[in-house]
CSV table of C-alpha atoms in Angstrom, one decimal:
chain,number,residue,atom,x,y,z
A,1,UNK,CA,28.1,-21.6,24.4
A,2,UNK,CA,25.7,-24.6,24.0
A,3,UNK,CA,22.5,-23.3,23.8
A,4,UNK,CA,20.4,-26.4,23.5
A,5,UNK,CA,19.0,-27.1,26.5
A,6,UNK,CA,18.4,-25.6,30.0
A,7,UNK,CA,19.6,-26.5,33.9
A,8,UNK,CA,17.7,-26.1,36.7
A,9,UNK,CA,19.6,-26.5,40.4
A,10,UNK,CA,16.8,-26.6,43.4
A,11,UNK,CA,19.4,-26.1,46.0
A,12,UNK,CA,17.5,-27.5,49.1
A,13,UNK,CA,19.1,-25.0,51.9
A,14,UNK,CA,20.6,-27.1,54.7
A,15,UNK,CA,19.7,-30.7,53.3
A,16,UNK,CA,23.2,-32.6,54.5
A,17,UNK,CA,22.7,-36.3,54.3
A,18,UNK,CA,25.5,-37.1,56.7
A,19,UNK,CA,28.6,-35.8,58.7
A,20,UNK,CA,31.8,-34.7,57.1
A,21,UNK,CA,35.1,-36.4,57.7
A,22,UNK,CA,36.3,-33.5,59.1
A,23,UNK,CA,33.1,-32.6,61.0
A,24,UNK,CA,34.9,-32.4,64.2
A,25,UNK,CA,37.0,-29.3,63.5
A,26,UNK,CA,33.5,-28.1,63.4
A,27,UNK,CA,32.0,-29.6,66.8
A,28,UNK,CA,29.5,-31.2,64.3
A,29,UNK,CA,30.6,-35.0,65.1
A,30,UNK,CA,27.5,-37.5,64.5
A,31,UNK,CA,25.4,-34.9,62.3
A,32,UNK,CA,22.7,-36.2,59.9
A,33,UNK,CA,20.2,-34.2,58.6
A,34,UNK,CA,18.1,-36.9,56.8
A,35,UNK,CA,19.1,-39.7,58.3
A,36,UNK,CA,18.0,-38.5,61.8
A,37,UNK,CA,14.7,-36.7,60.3
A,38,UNK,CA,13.4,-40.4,59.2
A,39,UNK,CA,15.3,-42.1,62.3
A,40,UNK,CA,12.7,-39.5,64.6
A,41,UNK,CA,10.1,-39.5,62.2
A,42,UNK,CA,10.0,-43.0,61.5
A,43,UNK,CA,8.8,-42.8,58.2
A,44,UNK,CA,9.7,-40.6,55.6
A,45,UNK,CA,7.9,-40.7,52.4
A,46,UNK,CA,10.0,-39.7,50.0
A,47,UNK,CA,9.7,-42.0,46.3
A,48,UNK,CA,10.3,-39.6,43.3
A,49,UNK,CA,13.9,-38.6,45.3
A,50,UNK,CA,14.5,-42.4,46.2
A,51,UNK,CA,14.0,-43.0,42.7
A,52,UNK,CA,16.4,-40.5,41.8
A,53,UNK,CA,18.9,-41.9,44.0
A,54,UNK,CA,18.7,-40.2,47.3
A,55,UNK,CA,19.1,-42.7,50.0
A,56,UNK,CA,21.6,-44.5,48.1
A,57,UNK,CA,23.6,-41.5,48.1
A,58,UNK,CA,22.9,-41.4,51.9
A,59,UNK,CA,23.8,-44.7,52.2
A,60,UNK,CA,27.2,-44.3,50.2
A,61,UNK,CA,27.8,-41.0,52.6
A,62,UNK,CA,27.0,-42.6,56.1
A,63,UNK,CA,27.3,-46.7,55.3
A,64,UNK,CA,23.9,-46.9,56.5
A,65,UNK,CA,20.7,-46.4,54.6
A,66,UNK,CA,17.9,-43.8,56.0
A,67,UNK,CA,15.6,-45.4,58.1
A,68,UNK,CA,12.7,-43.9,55.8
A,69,UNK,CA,10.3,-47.1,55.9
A,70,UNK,CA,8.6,-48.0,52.5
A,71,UNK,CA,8.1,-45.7,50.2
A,72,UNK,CA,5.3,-45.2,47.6
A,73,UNK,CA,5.0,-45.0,43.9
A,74,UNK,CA,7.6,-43.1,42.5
A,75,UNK,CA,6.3,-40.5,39.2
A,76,UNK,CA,9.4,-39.4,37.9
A,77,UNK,CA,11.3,-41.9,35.8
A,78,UNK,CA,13.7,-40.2,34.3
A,79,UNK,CA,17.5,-41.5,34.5
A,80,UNK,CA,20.1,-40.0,37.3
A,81,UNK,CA,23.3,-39.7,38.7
A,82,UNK,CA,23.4,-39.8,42.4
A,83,UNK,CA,26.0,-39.5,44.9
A,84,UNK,CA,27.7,-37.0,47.7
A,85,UNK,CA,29.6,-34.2,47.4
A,86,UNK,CA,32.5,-32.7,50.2
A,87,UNK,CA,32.8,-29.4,51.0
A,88,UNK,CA,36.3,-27.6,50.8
A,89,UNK,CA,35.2,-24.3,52.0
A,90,UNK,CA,36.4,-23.0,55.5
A,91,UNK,CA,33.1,-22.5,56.6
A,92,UNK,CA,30.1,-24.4,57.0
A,93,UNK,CA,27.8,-21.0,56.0
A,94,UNK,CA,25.5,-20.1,53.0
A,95,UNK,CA,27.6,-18.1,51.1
A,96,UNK,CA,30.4,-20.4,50.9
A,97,UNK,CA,28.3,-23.6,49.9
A,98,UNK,CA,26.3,-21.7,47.6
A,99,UNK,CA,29.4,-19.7,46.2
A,100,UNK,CA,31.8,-23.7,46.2
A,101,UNK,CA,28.9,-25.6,44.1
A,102,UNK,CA,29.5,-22.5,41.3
A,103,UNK,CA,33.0,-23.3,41.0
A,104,UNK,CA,34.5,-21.1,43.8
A,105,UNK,CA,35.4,-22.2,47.1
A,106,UNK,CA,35.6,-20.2,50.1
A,107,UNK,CA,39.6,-20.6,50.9
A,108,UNK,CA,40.1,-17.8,53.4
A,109,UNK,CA,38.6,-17.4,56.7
A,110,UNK,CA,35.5,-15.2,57.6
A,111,UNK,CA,35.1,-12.8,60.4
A,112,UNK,CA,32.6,-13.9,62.9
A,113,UNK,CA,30.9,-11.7,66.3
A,114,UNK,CA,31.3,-13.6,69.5
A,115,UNK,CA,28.1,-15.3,70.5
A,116,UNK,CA,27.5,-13.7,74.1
A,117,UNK,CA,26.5,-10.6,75.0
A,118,UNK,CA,27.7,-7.9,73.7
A,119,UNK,CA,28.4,-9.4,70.5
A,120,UNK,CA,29.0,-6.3,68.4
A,121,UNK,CA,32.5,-4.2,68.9
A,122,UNK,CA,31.0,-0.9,70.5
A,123,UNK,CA,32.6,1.4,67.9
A,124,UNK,CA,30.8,-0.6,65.5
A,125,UNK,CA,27.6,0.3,66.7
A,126,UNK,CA,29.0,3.9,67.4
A,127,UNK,CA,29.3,4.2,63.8
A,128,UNK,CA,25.6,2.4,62.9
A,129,UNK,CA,23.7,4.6,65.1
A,130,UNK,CA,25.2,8.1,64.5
A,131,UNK,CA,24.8,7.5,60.7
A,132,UNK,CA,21.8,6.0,60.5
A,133,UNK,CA,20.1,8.5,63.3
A,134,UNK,CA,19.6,5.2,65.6
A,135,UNK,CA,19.0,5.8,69.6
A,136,UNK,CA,20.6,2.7,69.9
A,137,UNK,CA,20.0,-0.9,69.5
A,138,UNK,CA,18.3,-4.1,71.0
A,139,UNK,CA,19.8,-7.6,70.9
A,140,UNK,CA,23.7,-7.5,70.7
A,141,UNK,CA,24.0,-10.9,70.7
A,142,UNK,CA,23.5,-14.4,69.1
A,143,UNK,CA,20.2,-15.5,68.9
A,144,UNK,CA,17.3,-17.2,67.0
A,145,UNK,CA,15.9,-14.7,64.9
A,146,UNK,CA,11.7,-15.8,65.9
A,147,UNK,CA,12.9,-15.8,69.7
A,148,UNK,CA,14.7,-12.7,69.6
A,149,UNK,CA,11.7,-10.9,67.7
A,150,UNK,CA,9.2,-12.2,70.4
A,151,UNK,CA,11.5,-11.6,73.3
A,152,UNK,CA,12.3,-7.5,72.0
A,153,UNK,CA,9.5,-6.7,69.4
A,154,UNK,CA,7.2,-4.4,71.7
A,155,UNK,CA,10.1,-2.6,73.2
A,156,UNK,CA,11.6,-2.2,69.8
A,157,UNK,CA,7.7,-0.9,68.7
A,158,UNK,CA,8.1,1.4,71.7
A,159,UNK,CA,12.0,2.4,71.7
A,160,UNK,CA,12.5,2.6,68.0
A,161,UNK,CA,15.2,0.9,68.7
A,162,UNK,CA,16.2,-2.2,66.1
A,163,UNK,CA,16.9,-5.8,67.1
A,164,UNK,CA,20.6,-6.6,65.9
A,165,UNK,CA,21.6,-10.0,66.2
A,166,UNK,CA,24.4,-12.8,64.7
A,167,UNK,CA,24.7,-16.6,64.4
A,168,UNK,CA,27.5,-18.6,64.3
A,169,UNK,CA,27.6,-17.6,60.5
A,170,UNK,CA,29.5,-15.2,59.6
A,171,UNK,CA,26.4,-12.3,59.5
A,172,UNK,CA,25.4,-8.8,61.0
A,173,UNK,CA,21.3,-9.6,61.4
A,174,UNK,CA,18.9,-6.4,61.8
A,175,UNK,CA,14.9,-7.2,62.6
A,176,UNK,CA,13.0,-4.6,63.0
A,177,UNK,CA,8.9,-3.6,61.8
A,178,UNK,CA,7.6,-3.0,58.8
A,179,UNK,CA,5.2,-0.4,59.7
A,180,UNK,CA,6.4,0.9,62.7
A,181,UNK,CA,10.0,1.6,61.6
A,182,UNK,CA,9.6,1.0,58.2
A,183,UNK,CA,11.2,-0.9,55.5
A,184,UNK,CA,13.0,1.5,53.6
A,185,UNK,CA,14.5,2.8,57.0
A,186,UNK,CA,15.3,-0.7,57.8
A,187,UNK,CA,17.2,-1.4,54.4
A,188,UNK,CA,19.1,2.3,54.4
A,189,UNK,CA,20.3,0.6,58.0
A,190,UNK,CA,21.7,-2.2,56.4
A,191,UNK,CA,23.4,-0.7,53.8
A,192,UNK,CA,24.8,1.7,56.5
A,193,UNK,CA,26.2,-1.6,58.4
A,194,UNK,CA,27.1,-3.6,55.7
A,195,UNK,CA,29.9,-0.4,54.9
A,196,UNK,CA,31.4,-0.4,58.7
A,197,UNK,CA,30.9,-4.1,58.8
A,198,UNK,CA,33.9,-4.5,55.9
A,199,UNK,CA,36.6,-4.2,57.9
A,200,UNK,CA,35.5,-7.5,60.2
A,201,UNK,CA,35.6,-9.9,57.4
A,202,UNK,CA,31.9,-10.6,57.5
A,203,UNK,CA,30.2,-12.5,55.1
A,204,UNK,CA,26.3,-10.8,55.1
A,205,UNK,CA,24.1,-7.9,56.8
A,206,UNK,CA,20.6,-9.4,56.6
A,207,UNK,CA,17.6,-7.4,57.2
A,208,UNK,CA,14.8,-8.9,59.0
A,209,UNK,CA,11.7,-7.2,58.4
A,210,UNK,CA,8.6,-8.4,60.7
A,211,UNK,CA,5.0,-8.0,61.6
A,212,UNK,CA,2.7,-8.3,64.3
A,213,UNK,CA,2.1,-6.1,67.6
A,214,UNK,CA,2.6,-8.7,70.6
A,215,UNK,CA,5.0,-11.7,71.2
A,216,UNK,CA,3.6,-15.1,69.4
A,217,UNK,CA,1.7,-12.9,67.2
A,218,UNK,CA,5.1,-11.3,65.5
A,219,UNK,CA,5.6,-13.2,62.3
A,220,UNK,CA,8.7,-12.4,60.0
A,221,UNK,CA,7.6,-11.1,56.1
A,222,UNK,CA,8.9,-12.2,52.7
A,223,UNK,CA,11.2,-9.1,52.2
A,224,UNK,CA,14.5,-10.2,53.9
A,225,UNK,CA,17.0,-8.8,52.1
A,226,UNK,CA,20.5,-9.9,52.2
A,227,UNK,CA,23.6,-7.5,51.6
A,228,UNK,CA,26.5,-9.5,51.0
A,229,UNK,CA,30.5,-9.4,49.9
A,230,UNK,CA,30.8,-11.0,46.3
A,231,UNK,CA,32.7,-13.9,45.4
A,232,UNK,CA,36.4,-13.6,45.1
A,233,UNK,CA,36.5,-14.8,41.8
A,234,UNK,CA,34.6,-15.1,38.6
A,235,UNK,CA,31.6,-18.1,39.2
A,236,UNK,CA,29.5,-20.6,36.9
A,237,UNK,CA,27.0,-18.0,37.0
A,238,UNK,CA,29.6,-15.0,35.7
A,239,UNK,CA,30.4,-18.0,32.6
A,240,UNK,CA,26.8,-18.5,31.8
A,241,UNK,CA,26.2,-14.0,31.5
A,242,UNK,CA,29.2,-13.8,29.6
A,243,UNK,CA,28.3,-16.4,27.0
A,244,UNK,CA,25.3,-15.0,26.7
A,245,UNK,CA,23.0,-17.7,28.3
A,246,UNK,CA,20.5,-16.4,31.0
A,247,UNK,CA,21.0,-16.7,34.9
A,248,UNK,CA,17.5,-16.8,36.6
A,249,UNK,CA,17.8,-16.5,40.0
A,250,UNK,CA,14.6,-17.4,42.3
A,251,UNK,CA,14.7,-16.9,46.2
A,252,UNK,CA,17.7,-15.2,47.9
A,253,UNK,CA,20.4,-17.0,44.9
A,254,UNK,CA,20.6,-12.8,43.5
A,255,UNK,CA,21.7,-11.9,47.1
A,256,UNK,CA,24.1,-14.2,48.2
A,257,UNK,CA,26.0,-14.0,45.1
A,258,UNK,CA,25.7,-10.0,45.4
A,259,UNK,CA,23.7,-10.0,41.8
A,260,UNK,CA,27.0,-10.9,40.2
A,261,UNK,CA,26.4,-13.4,37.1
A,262,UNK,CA,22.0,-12.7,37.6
A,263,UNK,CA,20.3,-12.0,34.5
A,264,UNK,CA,17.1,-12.2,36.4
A,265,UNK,CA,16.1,-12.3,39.9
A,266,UNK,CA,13.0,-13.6,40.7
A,267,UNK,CA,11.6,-12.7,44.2
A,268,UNK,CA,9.5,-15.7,46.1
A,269,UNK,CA,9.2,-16.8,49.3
A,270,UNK,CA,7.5,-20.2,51.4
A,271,UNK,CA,8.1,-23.6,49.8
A,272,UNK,CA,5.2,-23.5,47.7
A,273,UNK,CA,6.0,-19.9,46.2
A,274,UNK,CA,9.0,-21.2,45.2
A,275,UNK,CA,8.0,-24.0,43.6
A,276,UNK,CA,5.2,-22.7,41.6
A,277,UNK,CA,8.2,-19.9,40.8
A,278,UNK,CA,10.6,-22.1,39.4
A,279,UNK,CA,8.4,-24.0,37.3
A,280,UNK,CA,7.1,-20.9,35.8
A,281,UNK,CA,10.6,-19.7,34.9
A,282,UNK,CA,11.6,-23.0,33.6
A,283,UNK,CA,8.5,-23.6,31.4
A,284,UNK,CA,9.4,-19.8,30.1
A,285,UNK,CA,13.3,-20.0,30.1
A,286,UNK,CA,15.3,-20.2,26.8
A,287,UNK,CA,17.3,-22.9,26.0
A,288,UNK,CA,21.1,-21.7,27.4
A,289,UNK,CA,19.6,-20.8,31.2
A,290,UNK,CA,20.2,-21.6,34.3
A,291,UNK,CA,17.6,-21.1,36.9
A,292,UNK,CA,18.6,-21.7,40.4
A,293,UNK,CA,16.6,-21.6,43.1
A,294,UNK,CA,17.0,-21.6,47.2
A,295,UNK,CA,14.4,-23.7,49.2
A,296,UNK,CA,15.3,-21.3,52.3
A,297,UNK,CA,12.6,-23.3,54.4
A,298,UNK,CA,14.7,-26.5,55.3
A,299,UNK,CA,17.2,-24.0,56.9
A,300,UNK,CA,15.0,-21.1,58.0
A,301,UNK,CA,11.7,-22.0,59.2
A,302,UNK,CA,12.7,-25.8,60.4
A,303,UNK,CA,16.5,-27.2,60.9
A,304,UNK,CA,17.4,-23.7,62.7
A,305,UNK,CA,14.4,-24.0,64.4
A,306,UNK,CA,15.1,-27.7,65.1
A,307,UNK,CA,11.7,-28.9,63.8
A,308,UNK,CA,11.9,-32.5,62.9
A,309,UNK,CA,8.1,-32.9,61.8
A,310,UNK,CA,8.6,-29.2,59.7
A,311,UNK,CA,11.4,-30.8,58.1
A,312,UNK,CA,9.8,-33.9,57.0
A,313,UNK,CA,6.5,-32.5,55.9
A,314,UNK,CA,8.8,-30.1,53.6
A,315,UNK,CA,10.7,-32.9,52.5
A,316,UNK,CA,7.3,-35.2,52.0
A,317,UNK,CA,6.1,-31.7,50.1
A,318,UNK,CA,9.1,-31.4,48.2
A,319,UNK,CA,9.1,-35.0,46.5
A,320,UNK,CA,5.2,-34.0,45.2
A,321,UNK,CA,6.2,-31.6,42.9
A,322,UNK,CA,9.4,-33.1,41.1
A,323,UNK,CA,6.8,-34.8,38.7
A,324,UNK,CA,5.7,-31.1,37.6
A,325,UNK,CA,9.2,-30.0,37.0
A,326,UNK,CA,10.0,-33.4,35.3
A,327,UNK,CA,7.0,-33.0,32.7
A,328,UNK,CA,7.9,-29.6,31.9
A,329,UNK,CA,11.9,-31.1,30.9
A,330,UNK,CA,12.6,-30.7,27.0
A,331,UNK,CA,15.3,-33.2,25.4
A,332,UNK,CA,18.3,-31.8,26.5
A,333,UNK,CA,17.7,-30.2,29.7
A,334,UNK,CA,18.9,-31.5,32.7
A,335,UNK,CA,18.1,-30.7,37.0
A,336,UNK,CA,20.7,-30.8,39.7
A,337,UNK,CA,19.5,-31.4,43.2
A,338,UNK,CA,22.0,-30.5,46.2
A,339,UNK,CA,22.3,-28.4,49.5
A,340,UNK,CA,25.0,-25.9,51.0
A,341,UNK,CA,25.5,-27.2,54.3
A,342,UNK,CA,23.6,-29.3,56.7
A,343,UNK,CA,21.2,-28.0,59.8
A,344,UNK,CA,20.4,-31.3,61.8
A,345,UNK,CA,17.1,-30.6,63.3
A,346,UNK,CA,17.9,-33.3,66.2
A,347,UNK,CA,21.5,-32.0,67.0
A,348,UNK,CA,22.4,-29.9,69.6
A,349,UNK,CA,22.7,-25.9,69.4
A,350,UNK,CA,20.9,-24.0,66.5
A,351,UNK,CA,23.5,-23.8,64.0
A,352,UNK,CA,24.3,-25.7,61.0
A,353,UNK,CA,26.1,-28.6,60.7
A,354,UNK,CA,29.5,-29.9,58.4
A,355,UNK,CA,28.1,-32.4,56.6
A,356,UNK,CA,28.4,-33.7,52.6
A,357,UNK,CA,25.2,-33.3,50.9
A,358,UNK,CA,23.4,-35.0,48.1
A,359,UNK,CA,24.0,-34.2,44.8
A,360,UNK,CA,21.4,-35.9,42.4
A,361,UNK,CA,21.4,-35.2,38.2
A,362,UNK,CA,18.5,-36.1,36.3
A,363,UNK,CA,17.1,-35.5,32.7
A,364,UNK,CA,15.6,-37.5,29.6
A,365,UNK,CA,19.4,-37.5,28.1
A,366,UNK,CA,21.4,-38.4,31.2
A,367,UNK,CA,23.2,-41.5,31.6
A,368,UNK,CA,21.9,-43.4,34.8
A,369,UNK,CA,25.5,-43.7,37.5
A,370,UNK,CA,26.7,-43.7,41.0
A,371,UNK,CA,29.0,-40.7,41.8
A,372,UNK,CA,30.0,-41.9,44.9
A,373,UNK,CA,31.9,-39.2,47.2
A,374,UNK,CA,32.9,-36.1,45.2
A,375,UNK,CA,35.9,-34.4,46.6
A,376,UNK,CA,34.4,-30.9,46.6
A,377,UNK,CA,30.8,-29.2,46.3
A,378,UNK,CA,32.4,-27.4,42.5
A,379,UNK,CA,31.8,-30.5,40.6
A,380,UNK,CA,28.2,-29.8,40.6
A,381,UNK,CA,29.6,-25.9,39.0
A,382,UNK,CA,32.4,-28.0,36.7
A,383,UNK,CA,29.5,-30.4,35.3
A,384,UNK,CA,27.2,-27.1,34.4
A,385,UNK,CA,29.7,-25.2,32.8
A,386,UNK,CA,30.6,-28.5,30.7
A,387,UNK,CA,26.9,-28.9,29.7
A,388,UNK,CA,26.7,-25.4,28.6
A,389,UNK,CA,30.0,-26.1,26.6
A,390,UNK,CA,31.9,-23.5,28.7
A,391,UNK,CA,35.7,-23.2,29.4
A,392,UNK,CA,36.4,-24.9,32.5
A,393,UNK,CA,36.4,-23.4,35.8
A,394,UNK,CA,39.1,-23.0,38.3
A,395,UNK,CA,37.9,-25.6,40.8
A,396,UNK,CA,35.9,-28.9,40.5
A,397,UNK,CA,35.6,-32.1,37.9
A,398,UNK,CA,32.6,-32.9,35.5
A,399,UNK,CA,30.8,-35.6,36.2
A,400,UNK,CA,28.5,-34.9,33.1
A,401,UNK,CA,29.9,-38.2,31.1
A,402,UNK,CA,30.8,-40.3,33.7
């Protein structure tokens, strides 16, 4: 393994930068993330990413540039690459754009609950409750997780009850109070549902701890916890652990890959946690790590949510502290910037949406080219694997010396 320098991914959770050719089969048709954040916002400061090639990347992935207005001084001047990269998966969920960019696409279908009330197969919940010593449950059905927490909190403070809930991912969701039902209770819970859940296909249980003792004042915490299935076959991240190199993960990376390939995982949460994170582990890391990181916030707190102005402020917020990571690059090391799926905050529904996402290189030793459109999100995994001087994976082409 090649051992002299270190990468760093900041996987920006639902950052798409246009729709998909096969968007349709999706009901995604006409999906942007960026381009219809700056289109609404009608500015979108972004220089240190424009620099690094964002736009043009959008531009190559849409044929039309962001509508972003001028943009200010840019501080990092390092060379890039910079183009788009397709996803091959079957779905358009977390696990199968994060699990694709490390070298293993998701090439069978998941299980997914129906949307309307009752969601949830009632021998399913049979199962839940008699194990776990549950009255019963709240919810049942496909929701937003802040609406269904203010709409059942205080009857799930009074019932004991726990709010179960699904998406159009591929998940089993439980929310349900720290204090009043407890954490540990609400983590034995999901492991209990993430064994009867198996036979459904489905992808993740995710608990949903919260807080608060009246709707608007209920406020989810930083200890989600995801249970989820683990890749069907050996990643970038399993590569890197087996040659010896170090795998930090920061954010909810350890979970979705079910700790398989992790060296490390690093708990933060909020965009500016995981910021100050990462650059801590990569100022500390060895040369021959990886640390990758999950900026949940673009998915969780805004595009789900569908707010444009909480998007762009994290965006705007973002940019700022490339400069920081940038200074802290040795000779050899090299960043990847990408996303897993897109989450249009202007579209229609809640859900995420099929669309290609960025994916930018950058480092003092990288030689400056346009990628264009990459045929699948394992390129990113292909070109890591090839920096660390690894046998190739199953899936994707380098772009490291193009």
């Amino acid at each position: 393994m090649n051992k002299q320098g270190k990468a760093v991914i900041l996987m920006m959770d639902s950052f798409g930068i246009g729709g998909a050719e096969d968007a349709a089969k999706f009901d995604d048709q006409g999906a942007d993330t960026l381009g219809h954040i700056a289109a609404a916002r009608g500015h979108l400061n972004l220089p240190n990413l424009a620099a690094l090639g964002l736009f043009k990347a959008a531009e190559a992935s849409t044929g039309k540039a962001p509508a972003a207005g001028a943009q200010g001084p840019a501080l990092v001047s390092l060379p890039s690459k910079y183009g788009f990269m397709r996803e091959i998966s079957h779905g358009k969920d977390t696990s199968s754009g994060h699990w694709e960019m490390a070298g293993c696409p998701v090439q069978f279908d998941w299980g997914y609950f129906k949307p309307d009330y009752p969601s949830f197969p009632p021998e399913l919940i049979e199962k839940i409750c008699k194990e776990a010593g549950l009255p019963g449950i709240l919810g049942d059905k496909a929701a937003s997780g802040t609406a269904i927490i203010d709409e059942l909190g205080e009857e799930h403070i009074k019932t004991g009850k726990p709010i179960c809930y699904t998406s159009a991912d591929s998940v089993f969701q439980i929310a349900a109070h720290e204090k009043h039902f407890g954490l540990d209770r609400l983590y034995k819970v999901c492991e209990i549902a993430f064994k009867y859940v198996k036979p459904y296909n489905i992808a993740r249980v995710i608990a949903r701890p919260f807080e608060g003792e009246k709707p608007g004042e209920f406020k989810r915490t930083k200890n989600r916890h995801d249970y989820s299935v683990t890749p069907p076959m050996p990643t970038l991240l399993d590569a890197i652990k087996n040659a010896g190199g170090q795998v930090i993960s920061v954010g909810k990376i350890s979970d979705i890959f079910a700790k398989q390939g992790i060296t490390r995982a690093v708990k933060a949460s909020g965009l500016t946690e995981l910021w100050d994170t990462t650059l801590a582990e990569v100022k500390n890391a060895a040369p021959g790590s990886l640390i990758f990181t999950n900026f949940v916030d673009f998915d969780m707190a805004w595009g789900h949510r569908r707010d444009v102005e909480g998007y762009a402020t994290g965006l705007e917020y973002f940019d700022t502290r490339l400069p920081e990571l940038a200074a802290l690059l040795g000779p050899n090391d090299i960043v990847f910037i990408t996303a897993d799926h897109g989450c249009d905050p202007t579209y229609k529904g809640t859900d995420h949406t099929r669309e290609h996402v960025p994916v930018i290189m950058f480092g003092p030793q990288v030689k400056p080219a346009f990628l264009g459109g990459r045929d699948t999100y394992a390129d990113l995994g292909q070109t890591a694997a090839d920096f660390f001087g690894l046998e190739p994976l199953k899936y994707g082409k380098s772009f490291l010396k193009d």
